[in-house]
Short mmCIF file of C-alpha atoms and ligand atoms in Angstrom, two decimals:
data_model
loop_
_atom_site.label_atom_id
_atom_site.label_comp_id
_atom_site.label_asym_id
_atom_site.label_seq_id
_atom_site.Cartn_x
_atom_site.Cartn_y
_atom_site.Cartn_z
CA MET A 201 -19.86 9.91 10.61
CA ILE A 202 -22.90 8.12 11.91
CA GLU A 203 -22.01 9.24 15.44
CA LEU A 204 -21.89 12.80 14.24
CA ASN A 205 -25.31 12.40 12.68
CA SER A 206 -26.79 10.98 15.87
CA CYS A 207 -25.46 13.97 17.84
CA ARG A 208 -27.27 16.24 15.47
CA LYS A 209 -30.31 14.01 15.77
CA ASN A 210 -30.57 14.70 19.53
CA VAL A 211 -30.52 18.44 19.05
CA LEU A 212 -33.08 18.31 16.29
CA LEU A 213 -35.43 15.95 18.09
CA GLN A 214 -36.16 18.49 20.82
CA LYS A 215 -37.72 20.77 18.24
CA ILE A 216 -40.00 18.22 16.69
CA ARG A 217 -43.49 17.29 17.93
CA PRO A 218 -43.74 13.69 19.22
CA MET A 219 -46.27 12.58 16.55
CA ARG A 220 -43.80 13.35 13.85
CA ILE A 221 -40.92 11.65 15.53
CA LEU A 222 -41.55 8.27 13.94
CA THR A 223 -41.70 9.68 10.45
CA PHE A 224 -38.65 11.78 11.16
CA LEU A 225 -36.71 8.81 12.51
CA LEU A 226 -37.57 6.78 9.47
CA PHE A 227 -36.25 9.51 7.18
CA LEU A 228 -33.22 9.92 9.38
CA LEU A 229 -32.42 6.23 9.22
CA LEU A 230 -32.83 6.29 5.46
CA PHE A 231 -30.56 9.31 5.30
CA ILE A 232 -27.89 7.67 7.46
CA PHE A 233 -28.19 4.45 5.46
CA ALA A 234 -27.97 6.30 2.16
CA SER A 235 -24.98 8.42 3.19
CA ALA A 236 -23.22 5.40 4.66
CA GLN A 237 -23.85 3.53 1.41
CA GLN A 238 -22.56 6.42 -0.61
CA LYS A 239 -19.48 6.78 1.52
CA THR A 240 -18.16 3.22 1.42
CA PRO A 241 -15.45 3.33 -1.24
CA LYS A 242 -15.92 0.70 -3.90
CA ASN A 243 -12.29 1.04 -4.97
CA ILE A 244 -9.15 1.97 -3.07
CA ILE A 245 -5.83 3.08 -4.56
CA ILE A 246 -2.78 3.53 -2.32
CA PHE A 247 0.16 5.42 -3.83
CA ILE A 248 3.46 5.11 -1.98
CA ALA A 249 6.56 7.10 -2.89
CA ASP A 250 9.09 4.84 -1.17
CA GLY A 251 11.67 6.83 0.77
CA GLY A 252 10.03 10.18 0.00
CA GLY A 253 8.80 12.90 2.30
CA TYR A 254 8.09 16.59 2.80
CA ASN A 255 11.52 17.83 1.72
CA GLN A 256 11.72 15.49 -1.27
CA MET A 257 8.40 16.94 -2.43
CA MET A 258 9.61 20.46 -1.68
CA CYS A 259 12.76 19.96 -3.80
CA THR A 260 10.73 18.38 -6.61
CA ASP A 261 8.14 21.17 -6.58
CA PHE A 262 10.83 23.90 -6.54
CA TYR A 263 12.48 22.26 -9.56
CA LEU A 264 9.30 21.49 -11.52
CA TYR A 265 7.13 24.50 -10.65
CA GLY A 266 9.39 27.03 -8.89
CA ASP A 267 7.02 26.93 -5.90
CA TYR A 268 5.81 24.63 -3.10
CA PRO A 269 3.38 22.96 -2.55
CA LYS A 270 2.35 22.48 -6.18
CA SER A 271 2.12 18.71 -6.60
CA PRO A 272 -1.08 16.92 -7.69
CA MET A 273 -1.72 16.24 -3.98
CA ALA A 274 -1.67 19.92 -3.03
CA SER A 275 -5.40 20.06 -3.79
CA PHE A 276 -6.36 16.88 -1.88
CA PRO A 277 -8.96 17.62 0.83
CA VAL A 278 -7.31 15.42 3.48
CA GLN A 279 -3.74 16.47 4.31
CA LEU A 280 -2.20 14.94 7.41
CA ALA A 281 1.14 13.54 8.54
CA MET A 282 2.01 9.91 9.29
CA SER A 283 4.56 8.22 11.54
CA THR A 284 6.40 5.20 10.19
CA TYR A 285 8.40 3.63 13.08
CA ASN A 286 8.50 -0.16 13.14
CA GLY A 287 7.17 -2.60 15.71
CA SER A 288 10.54 -3.52 17.17
CA LEU A 289 11.06 -0.02 18.48
CA GLN A 290 7.55 -0.08 19.88
CA SER A 291 7.93 -3.44 21.65
CA GLN A 292 11.28 -2.44 23.15
CA GLY A 293 9.54 0.47 24.80
CA ALA A 294 11.73 2.96 22.96
CA THR A 295 10.24 6.18 21.73
CA CYS A 296 8.22 5.48 18.64
CA TYR A 297 8.09 8.97 17.26
CA ASP A 298 8.56 11.71 19.83
CA SER A 299 7.71 15.11 18.39
CA LYS A 300 9.59 17.05 21.06
CA LYS A 301 12.74 14.94 20.78
CA PHE A 302 12.63 15.15 17.00
CA TRP A 303 12.45 18.91 16.77
CA THR A 304 14.99 19.60 19.53
CA GLY A 305 17.76 17.22 18.49
CA PHE A 306 18.62 16.86 14.81
CA SER A 307 20.25 13.45 15.25
CA TYR A 308 17.17 11.88 16.91
CA GLY A 309 15.57 11.41 13.47
CA ILE A 310 18.25 8.99 12.28
CA ALA A 311 18.78 7.04 15.52
CA GLY A 312 16.20 4.38 14.67
CA PHE A 313 13.82 3.84 11.78
CA THR A 314 11.77 1.38 9.78
CA GLU A 315 12.64 -0.11 6.43
CA SER A 316 10.21 -0.82 3.62
CA ALA A 317 9.20 -4.38 4.54
CA ALA A 318 8.08 -3.51 8.07
CA SER A 319 6.34 -0.37 6.87
CA ALA A 320 4.57 -2.14 3.99
CA THR A 321 3.49 -4.86 6.42
CA ALA A 322 2.08 -2.19 8.75
CA MET A 323 0.26 -0.37 5.95
CA GLY A 324 -0.89 -3.60 4.31
CA THR A 325 -1.95 -5.63 7.35
CA GLY A 326 -2.47 -3.17 10.23
CA PHE A 327 0.32 -4.75 12.29
CA LYS A 328 3.68 -3.16 12.96
CA THR A 329 6.52 -5.65 12.85
CA HIS A 330 10.32 -6.08 12.80
CA ASN A 331 12.43 -4.69 10.01
CA SER A 332 12.67 -7.02 7.00
CA MET A 333 9.54 -9.05 7.89
CA ILE A 334 6.94 -9.43 5.15
CA GLY A 335 3.27 -9.83 6.16
CA MET A 336 4.13 -11.28 9.56
CA ASN A 337 3.59 -9.96 13.06
CA LEU A 338 6.19 -9.52 15.81
CA ASP A 339 5.95 -13.23 16.69
CA GLY A 340 6.72 -14.21 13.12
CA ASN A 341 3.20 -15.42 12.38
CA PRO A 342 1.51 -14.46 9.11
CA VAL A 343 -1.19 -11.80 9.36
CA THR A 344 -3.84 -11.20 6.73
CA ASN A 345 -3.22 -8.31 4.34
CA ILE A 346 -5.79 -6.03 2.73
CA MET A 347 -5.21 -7.64 -0.68
CA GLU A 348 -6.32 -10.99 0.79
CA ILE A 349 -9.32 -9.35 2.43
CA ALA A 350 -10.27 -7.67 -0.84
CA HIS A 351 -9.81 -10.91 -2.76
CA ALA A 352 -12.03 -12.78 -0.28
CA LYS A 353 -14.70 -10.11 -0.77
CA GLY A 354 -14.65 -10.63 -4.53
CA LYS A 355 -12.73 -7.45 -5.24
CA LYS A 356 -9.86 -7.36 -7.74
CA THR A 357 -6.37 -6.68 -6.44
CA GLY A 358 -3.11 -5.41 -7.84
CA VAL A 359 0.39 -4.15 -7.12
CA VAL A 360 2.48 -2.04 -9.50
CA THR A 361 5.95 -0.66 -8.79
CA SER A 362 8.90 1.02 -10.45
CA VAL A 363 11.30 -1.42 -8.74
CA PRO A 364 11.35 -5.26 -8.92
CA PHE A 365 7.77 -6.57 -8.70
CA CYS A 366 8.64 -8.76 -5.67
CA HIS A 367 10.38 -6.00 -3.72
CA ALA A 368 9.52 -5.17 -0.09
CA THR A 369 6.58 -2.82 -0.64
CA PRO A 370 4.46 -4.89 -3.06
CA ALA A 371 5.49 -8.02 -1.12
CA GLY A 372 4.41 -6.54 2.24
CA PHE A 373 0.96 -5.82 0.81
CA SER A 374 0.38 -9.24 -0.71
CA THR A 375 2.61 -12.03 0.67
CA HIS A 376 4.15 -13.53 3.83
CA SER A 377 7.84 -14.22 4.42
CA LYS A 378 10.27 -14.00 7.32
CA SER A 379 12.60 -11.97 5.14
CA ARG A 380 12.17 -9.42 2.36
CA ASN A 381 15.14 -11.12 0.68
CA GLY A 382 13.26 -14.40 0.31
CA PHE A 383 12.52 -13.43 -3.30
CA SER A 384 11.89 -17.00 -4.52
CA GLU A 385 9.25 -17.55 -1.86
CA ILE A 386 7.68 -14.11 -2.35
CA THR A 387 7.56 -14.47 -6.13
CA PHE A 388 6.11 -17.97 -5.81
CA GLN A 389 3.32 -16.64 -3.59
CA MET A 390 2.60 -13.70 -5.90
CA LEU A 391 2.34 -16.03 -8.88
CA ASN A 392 0.43 -18.89 -7.27
CA SER A 393 -1.58 -17.85 -4.21
CA GLY A 394 -4.38 -16.39 -6.31
CA THR A 395 -4.56 -13.25 -4.17
CA LEU A 396 -3.38 -10.88 -6.88
CA ASP A 397 -5.01 -10.13 -10.25
CA VAL A 398 -2.34 -7.71 -11.44
CA VAL A 399 1.41 -7.55 -10.87
CA GLY A 400 3.68 -4.99 -12.52
CA GLY A 401 7.29 -3.95 -12.05
CA SER A 402 10.89 -4.43 -13.08
CA GLY A 403 13.14 -7.39 -12.26
CA HIS A 404 13.30 -9.01 -15.72
CA PRO A 405 15.94 -11.78 -15.71
CA TYR A 406 17.02 -11.22 -19.33
CA PHE A 407 17.71 -7.45 -19.26
CA ASP A 408 20.25 -5.25 -17.47
CA ASN A 409 19.75 -1.99 -15.58
CA ASP A 410 19.73 -0.04 -18.86
CA GLY A 411 17.14 -2.24 -20.50
CA ASN A 412 19.63 -4.02 -22.77
CA ALA A 413 19.18 -7.75 -23.36
CA VAL A 414 21.58 -10.13 -21.61
CA GLN A 415 22.34 -13.77 -22.39
CA VAL A 416 22.82 -15.11 -18.87
CA PRO A 417 19.63 -14.68 -16.81
CA PHE A 418 19.72 -12.80 -13.51
CA THR A 419 17.52 -15.01 -11.34
CA LYS A 420 17.53 -13.02 -8.10
CA TYR A 421 13.93 -11.82 -8.41
CA ILE A 422 12.39 -14.72 -10.32
CA ASP A 423 13.96 -18.16 -10.21
CA THR A 424 14.03 -20.55 -13.17
CA THR A 425 10.99 -22.57 -12.05
CA SER A 426 8.79 -19.50 -11.53
CA TRP A 427 10.02 -18.00 -14.80
CA VAL A 428 9.15 -21.10 -16.80
CA ASN A 429 5.75 -21.41 -15.10
CA LEU A 430 4.94 -17.73 -15.67
CA LYS A 431 5.89 -17.78 -19.36
CA SER A 432 4.39 -21.17 -20.21
CA GLY A 433 1.22 -20.77 -18.15
CA SER A 434 1.94 -24.03 -16.37
CA GLY A 435 1.71 -22.62 -12.82
CA ASN A 436 -1.33 -22.49 -10.58
CA ILE A 437 -2.57 -19.32 -12.23
CA LYS A 438 -2.65 -18.68 -15.97
CA TRP A 439 -1.16 -15.20 -16.24
CA TYR A 440 -1.43 -12.98 -19.27
CA TYR A 441 2.25 -12.08 -19.49
CA THR A 442 3.58 -9.00 -21.23
CA GLU A 443 6.85 -7.10 -21.32
CA ASN A 444 6.03 -5.01 -24.38
CA ARG A 445 5.63 -1.28 -23.78
CA ASN A 446 3.28 -0.65 -26.71
CA ASN A 447 1.12 -3.53 -25.61
CA ILE A 448 1.03 -2.19 -22.05
CA LYS A 449 -0.05 1.23 -23.39
CA LEU A 450 -2.83 -0.38 -25.41
CA LEU A 451 -4.00 -2.41 -22.42
CA ALA A 452 -5.03 0.81 -20.63
CA ASN A 453 -8.12 1.10 -22.82
CA GLN A 454 -8.46 -2.34 -24.34
CA LYS A 455 -11.84 -4.07 -24.27
CA ASN A 456 -11.70 -7.63 -22.93
CA ALA A 457 -8.93 -6.83 -20.48
CA PRO A 458 -6.85 -9.84 -19.40
CA GLU A 459 -8.17 -11.65 -16.28
CA LYS A 460 -4.76 -12.00 -14.62
CA LEU A 461 -2.18 -9.52 -15.84
CA PHE A 462 1.58 -9.77 -15.24
CA MET A 463 3.64 -6.86 -16.59
CA LEU A 464 7.39 -7.34 -16.40
CA ALA A 465 9.26 -4.28 -17.65
CA PRO A 466 12.27 -5.29 -19.79
CA VAL A 467 14.84 -3.97 -17.31
CA SER A 468 16.52 -5.39 -14.24
CA GLY A 469 16.96 -3.17 -11.15
CA ASN A 470 14.33 -0.46 -11.64
CA LEU A 471 12.56 1.40 -14.43
CA ALA A 472 15.06 4.27 -14.68
CA GLU A 473 16.99 5.22 -11.54
CA ALA A 474 19.70 2.55 -11.87
CA ARG A 475 20.55 3.35 -15.52
CA THR A 476 24.18 4.06 -16.42
CA GLY A 477 25.56 7.57 -16.08
CA THR A 478 25.68 10.37 -13.52
CA SER A 479 22.80 12.81 -13.74
CA LEU A 480 23.69 16.43 -12.99
CA VAL A 481 20.16 17.63 -13.63
CA PRO A 482 16.90 15.66 -13.87
CA PHE A 483 16.10 14.01 -17.22
CA ASP A 484 19.60 14.67 -18.68
CA ILE A 485 20.21 11.01 -19.49
CA PRO A 486 17.44 9.40 -21.56
CA VAL A 487 15.63 6.24 -20.44
CA LYS A 488 15.46 3.43 -22.99
CA GLN A 489 12.26 3.72 -25.01
CA SER A 490 11.31 0.07 -24.60
CA ILE A 491 10.76 0.47 -20.83
CA PRO A 492 7.19 1.30 -19.78
CA THR A 493 6.57 4.07 -17.25
CA LEU A 494 4.95 3.63 -13.84
CA ALA A 495 1.92 5.55 -15.15
CA GLU A 496 1.55 3.28 -18.21
CA MET A 497 1.67 0.13 -16.09
CA SER A 498 -0.79 1.63 -13.58
CA LEU A 499 -3.39 2.39 -16.28
CA ALA A 500 -3.09 -1.10 -17.75
CA ALA A 501 -3.56 -2.42 -14.21
CA LEU A 502 -6.70 -0.33 -13.72
CA ASN A 503 -8.22 -1.61 -16.94
CA THR A 504 -8.02 -5.18 -15.63
CA LEU A 505 -8.98 -4.31 -12.05
CA SER A 506 -12.06 -2.31 -13.00
CA THR A 507 -13.70 -5.22 -14.84
CA GLY A 508 -15.11 -6.79 -11.67
CA PRO A 509 -18.54 -5.76 -10.31
CA ASP A 510 -17.31 -5.46 -6.72
CA GLY A 511 -14.49 -2.96 -7.11
CA PHE A 512 -10.76 -3.23 -6.56
CA ILE A 513 -7.71 -2.28 -4.55
CA LEU A 514 -4.43 -1.20 -6.16
CA MET A 515 -1.10 -0.34 -4.57
CA VAL A 516 1.19 1.77 -6.76
CA GLU A 517 4.75 2.27 -5.58
CA GLY A 518 7.19 4.90 -6.80
CA GLY A 519 9.92 2.67 -5.43
CA SER A 520 12.99 4.36 -6.88
CA VAL A 521 12.59 7.60 -4.93
CA ASP A 522 14.18 5.56 -2.14
CA TRP A 523 17.01 4.26 -4.34
CA ALA A 524 17.93 7.79 -5.44
CA ASP A 525 17.81 9.00 -1.83
CA HIS A 526 20.12 6.17 -0.71
CA ASP A 527 22.51 7.35 -3.43
CA ASN A 528 22.04 10.96 -2.27
CA CYS A 529 21.32 11.74 -5.92
CA LEU A 530 18.89 14.66 -5.95
CA PRO A 531 18.53 14.96 -9.76
CA ARG A 532 17.32 11.35 -10.02
CA MET A 533 15.20 11.71 -6.88
CA ILE A 534 13.42 14.62 -8.60
CA GLU A 535 12.96 12.52 -11.75
CA GLU A 536 11.40 9.71 -9.75
CA TYR A 537 9.08 12.01 -7.80
CA SER A 538 7.95 13.76 -10.97
CA TRP A 539 7.11 10.39 -12.58
CA PHE A 540 5.26 9.53 -9.38
CA TYR A 541 3.27 12.82 -9.59
CA ASN A 542 2.57 12.01 -13.22
CA THR A 543 1.21 8.60 -12.20
CA VAL A 544 -1.10 10.13 -9.56
CA ASP A 545 -2.37 12.55 -12.23
CA SER A 546 -2.79 9.95 -14.99
CA VAL A 547 -4.63 7.52 -12.72
CA GLN A 548 -7.10 10.21 -11.63
CA GLN A 549 -7.62 11.28 -15.24
CA TRP A 550 -8.25 7.66 -16.29
CA LEU A 551 -10.71 7.12 -13.40
CA LYS A 552 -12.53 10.33 -14.35
CA GLU A 553 -12.83 9.28 -17.99
CA LYS A 554 -14.27 5.92 -16.96
CA GLY A 555 -16.64 7.48 -14.39
CA LEU A 556 -14.91 5.75 -11.47
CA LEU A 557 -13.28 8.69 -9.71
CA GLU A 558 -16.23 9.40 -7.38
CA GLU A 559 -16.30 5.87 -6.00
CA THR A 560 -12.56 5.56 -5.45
CA LEU A 561 -10.71 6.38 -2.23
CA ILE A 562 -7.22 7.62 -3.11
CA ILE A 563 -4.38 7.68 -0.59
CA VAL A 564 -0.92 9.10 -1.30
CA THR A 565 1.88 8.75 1.21
CA ASN A 566 5.39 7.37 1.92
CA ASP A 567 6.58 4.29 3.78
CA HIS A 568 9.44 6.27 5.39
CA GLU A 569 11.74 9.16 4.61
CA CYS A 570 15.20 8.33 3.22
CA GLY A 571 18.42 10.37 3.12
CA TYR A 572 17.38 12.78 5.90
CA LEU A 573 17.08 15.47 3.25
CA TRP A 574 17.04 19.10 4.46
CA GLY A 575 18.67 22.38 3.58
CA PRO A 576 22.29 23.05 4.58
CA GLY A 577 22.94 24.21 8.15
CA CYS A 578 20.85 21.79 10.26
CA GLU A 579 22.05 21.07 13.78
CA GLY A 580 20.55 20.66 17.27
CA SER A 581 17.18 22.35 17.23
CA THR A 582 17.93 24.20 13.99
CA PHE A 583 16.09 22.71 11.02
CA VAL A 584 16.59 24.39 7.66
CA THR A 585 14.34 23.50 4.72
CA PRO A 586 15.68 23.27 1.14
CA LYS A 587 15.97 26.67 -0.53
CA ASN A 588 14.19 27.51 -3.77
CA ASN A 589 16.48 28.48 -6.65
CA GLY A 590 13.58 28.82 -9.08
CA LYS A 591 11.94 26.61 -11.69
CA GLY A 592 14.34 24.32 -13.55
CA LYS A 593 17.10 24.96 -11.01
CA ILE A 594 18.38 22.47 -8.45
CA PRO A 595 17.38 23.83 -5.02
CA GLU A 596 19.84 24.21 -2.16
CA TYR A 597 19.80 20.92 -0.27
CA LYS A 598 21.82 18.57 1.88
CA TYR A 599 21.50 14.85 2.53
CA TYR A 600 22.44 14.05 6.12
CA SER A 601 22.26 10.26 5.74
CA THR A 602 22.44 7.50 3.16
CA ASN A 603 19.76 5.55 5.03
CA HIS A 604 16.21 6.00 6.29
CA SER A 605 14.95 8.33 9.00
CA ASN A 606 12.15 8.37 11.56
CA THR A 607 10.74 11.60 10.10
CA LEU A 608 6.97 12.05 9.81
CA VAL A 609 5.86 11.73 6.19
CA PRO A 610 3.00 13.50 4.41
CA PHE A 611 -0.35 11.73 4.06
CA PHE A 612 -2.97 12.78 1.49
CA ALA A 613 -6.41 11.34 0.82
CA LYS A 614 -9.46 12.11 -1.28
CA GLY A 615 -12.67 10.37 -2.28
CA PRO A 616 -15.40 8.53 -0.37
CA SER A 617 -14.74 8.18 3.38
CA SER A 618 -11.38 9.94 3.15
CA ASP A 619 -12.40 11.84 6.31
CA ILE A 620 -11.97 8.58 8.28
CA PHE A 621 -8.28 9.49 8.53
CA TYR A 622 -9.03 12.63 10.56
CA SER A 623 -10.40 10.43 13.35
CA LEU A 624 -7.36 8.11 13.14
CA ALA A 625 -4.88 11.01 13.21
CA ASP A 626 -5.15 11.46 16.96
CA GLU A 627 -1.58 12.55 17.69
CA THR A 628 -0.15 16.02 17.15
CA ASP A 629 3.26 17.13 15.98
CA SER A 630 4.38 20.67 16.77
CA VAL A 631 5.38 21.30 13.15
CA ARG A 632 3.39 18.88 10.96
CA GLY A 633 0.12 18.93 12.92
CA SER A 634 -2.21 15.94 13.29
CA TYR A 635 -0.77 12.59 12.36
CA LEU A 636 -1.75 8.94 12.15
CA THR A 637 0.59 5.97 12.09
CA ASN A 638 1.24 3.73 9.08
CA SER A 639 -0.64 0.64 10.40
CA GLU A 640 -3.83 2.73 10.48
CA ILE A 641 -4.07 2.60 6.70
CA ALA A 642 -4.97 -1.12 6.83
CA ILE A 643 -7.09 -0.51 9.92
CA ALA A 644 -9.08 2.11 7.99
CA VAL A 645 -9.53 -0.24 5.02
CA LYS A 646 -10.78 -2.99 7.35
CA MET A 647 -13.18 -0.55 9.02
CA LEU A 648 -14.49 0.69 5.67
CA TRP A 649 -14.87 -2.76 4.20
CA GLY A 650 -16.33 -4.17 7.40
CA THR A 651 -13.82 -6.83 8.35
CA THR A 652 -13.20 -7.57 12.00
CA SER A 653 -12.61 -11.30 12.16
CA GLU A 654 -13.18 -13.36 9.08
CA ILE A 655 -11.81 -16.59 7.63
CA ILE A 656 -10.07 -16.22 4.30
CA LEU A 657 -8.86 -18.97 1.98
CA SER A 658 -5.07 -18.88 1.47
CA SER A 659 -4.65 -21.92 -0.73
CA LEU A 660 -6.37 -25.14 -1.65
CA THR A 661 -4.88 -28.27 -3.18
CA GLU A 662 -6.43 -31.69 -3.58
CA ASN A 663 -5.58 -32.75 -0.02
CA GLU A 664 -4.75 -29.63 1.90
CA ILE A 665 -6.53 -26.41 2.71
CA SER A 666 -4.81 -23.31 4.13
CA LEU A 667 -6.93 -20.68 5.83
CA MET A 668 -6.21 -17.34 7.44
CA VAL A 669 -8.18 -15.34 9.95
CA THR A 670 -8.19 -11.53 10.02
CA LEU A 671 -7.40 -10.15 13.46
CA PRO A 672 -8.97 -7.09 15.07
CA CYS A 673 -6.02 -6.61 17.46
CA PRO A 674 -2.31 -7.49 17.31
CA ASP A 675 -2.19 -9.68 20.45
CA ALA A 676 -5.29 -11.74 19.69
CA LYS A 677 -5.70 -15.22 21.18
CA ILE A 678 -6.71 -17.57 18.39
CA GLN A 679 -8.39 -20.96 18.40
CA TRP A 680 -9.31 -22.81 15.22
CA ILE A 681 -12.34 -25.08 15.29
CA MET A 682 -12.87 -27.87 12.74
CA ASN A 683 -16.25 -29.61 12.57
CA GLY A 684 -17.09 -28.27 16.03
CA ARG A 685 -13.86 -29.60 17.58
CA ARG A 686 -11.17 -27.23 18.90
CA VAL A 687 -7.93 -28.21 17.18
CA ASP A 688 -4.98 -28.59 19.56
CA GLY A 689 -2.17 -26.12 18.84
CA ALA A 690 -4.09 -24.32 16.09
CA ASN A 691 -3.53 -20.90 17.63
CA SER A 692 -2.00 -18.75 14.90
CA ALA A 693 -3.62 -16.64 12.19
CA GLN A 694 -2.81 -19.26 9.58
CA PHE A 695 -4.21 -22.79 9.71
CA SER A 696 -3.71 -25.74 7.39
CA ALA A 697 -5.71 -28.96 7.46
CA ASN A 698 -5.38 -32.24 5.62
CA LEU A 699 -8.68 -33.05 3.92
CA SER A 700 -7.81 -36.50 2.60
CA GLY A 701 -9.74 -38.35 5.34
CA TYR A 702 -12.96 -36.39 4.75
CA SER A 703 -15.69 -37.26 2.28
CA THR A 704 -18.43 -34.90 3.46
CA LYS A 705 -18.62 -31.19 4.17
CA VAL A 706 -15.97 -29.78 6.56
CA VAL A 707 -16.83 -26.67 8.56
CA PHE A 708 -14.21 -24.32 10.03
CA HIS A 709 -14.70 -21.64 12.66
CA CYS A 710 -12.17 -19.47 14.39
CA GLU A 711 -12.49 -17.98 17.82
CA VAL A 712 -10.55 -14.75 18.29
CA ILE A 713 -10.20 -13.06 21.66
CA CYS A 714 -9.01 -9.46 21.99
CA GLY A 715 -8.92 -8.33 25.61
CA ASP A 716 -12.46 -8.90 26.93
CA THR A 717 -14.04 -9.23 23.49
CA LYS A 718 -14.59 -12.62 21.94
CA TYR A 719 -15.20 -12.84 18.19
CA MET A 720 -16.48 -15.96 16.49
CA THR A 721 -16.08 -15.95 12.72
CA LYS A 722 -18.77 -16.96 10.33
CA PRO A 723 -18.35 -20.62 9.32
CA TYR A 724 -16.12 -21.45 6.38
CA GLU A 725 -17.33 -24.58 4.58
CA ILE A 726 -15.63 -26.82 2.08
CA ASN A 727 -16.72 -29.96 0.26
CA PRO A 728 -13.63 -32.14 -0.21
ZN1 ZN B 826 15.42 2.22 1.49
#
């Protein structure tokens, strides 16, 4: 935007007499400064309908409104597409997303694809990685996520989902693990690292998929130690814990919002999609009343996140769109997408009421498509979209897979600096138009919040400090420096040091080299 202004400046300057140039320049600088100030988003909200896409939205809109596009995002000023391929495909030199191959061979779209962990890592850190990796790059080293960056900048951070709170998408935005199935490790980090101020989702150990209480705990998502620490407040962080729907509803507007909020919906697998019964049409089988909705948890999250003076970042995942697509269950997919739409609407309404909408950048997208959902009759270069049967009627559709696809997904943005995504969407698809790739979400956040290379505290105990450095490029060469001395072997983004031998101030630097550019971080100081 500043470049654009300076282009205009050159044209204008020719028309202005030299004696006025200084005054003009001063005003211009003030103008640029003011507009830049105005355009930096104080808050960022990223909505992700996991496993959704163009045709999922088309089916949902046909059913809900009898027309497409009609969703809350239809009016967003920035409408682009996004590619979602993972880093493995990229590093093997295979086609990442090839527009021509996609639209000329129907089976190309399901030949290779990302899953949620790799895509969340890309969106949350700016680095594409292997499937199943959480917050780690292709070499298996942890890379800083935008929640950690926000936290280091004094902003509040949160993740809310309709699936288990520690599932791949929230995990990829906030933790680091070699596997998305390392739930104990992921949950431990979410509860104790201090990065997050709000966590919300399902995965309650004492309820089943219908929201009925069970005697024997299901400890897949939260192990006994973490459960005891969370409930008793004996962990690193004292969480305000709630599983009560009415309480969660009240929290949306409650004064004195909890500092650290953990909302665990009283249900196991997900908020609604995994409930018993076969749905023939959306909403035919009721959801237990004690289970909060994604919208209710999101508003409670906002009330806590908006208490800080420096703004916040929130990731909201409609995670069960993916689960319904895997099941090829269109009625429940439509349910999930409509609850997702409802959440996007409710959040904007809440922000408007609190006067925060204008300073919030809102992004709505998907981590990947799932189910390869189209209309019947697709083959070769013939692509048929779902057919509208009118409002309240299931459209004509066909799932061509029970897994993910390499389809481009829709990308919507609004709010301050949302036009940054036009400059990042530098590739063109013959059908969807300009598109960016998923890792550019984190890259945009880093650009907007001014982080190139910076040291961030990961954890601190009495004797040990763990630091991370943010990287401006994926293949950066890293060298940690402690009290002016280059530490042998300290060449990854994460660095731990034993402080027990130190009695005075310890100063850390990190040198990061990307190609020909050398970055030296600002010092990070600690008094043991
Ligand atoms: Zn999936």
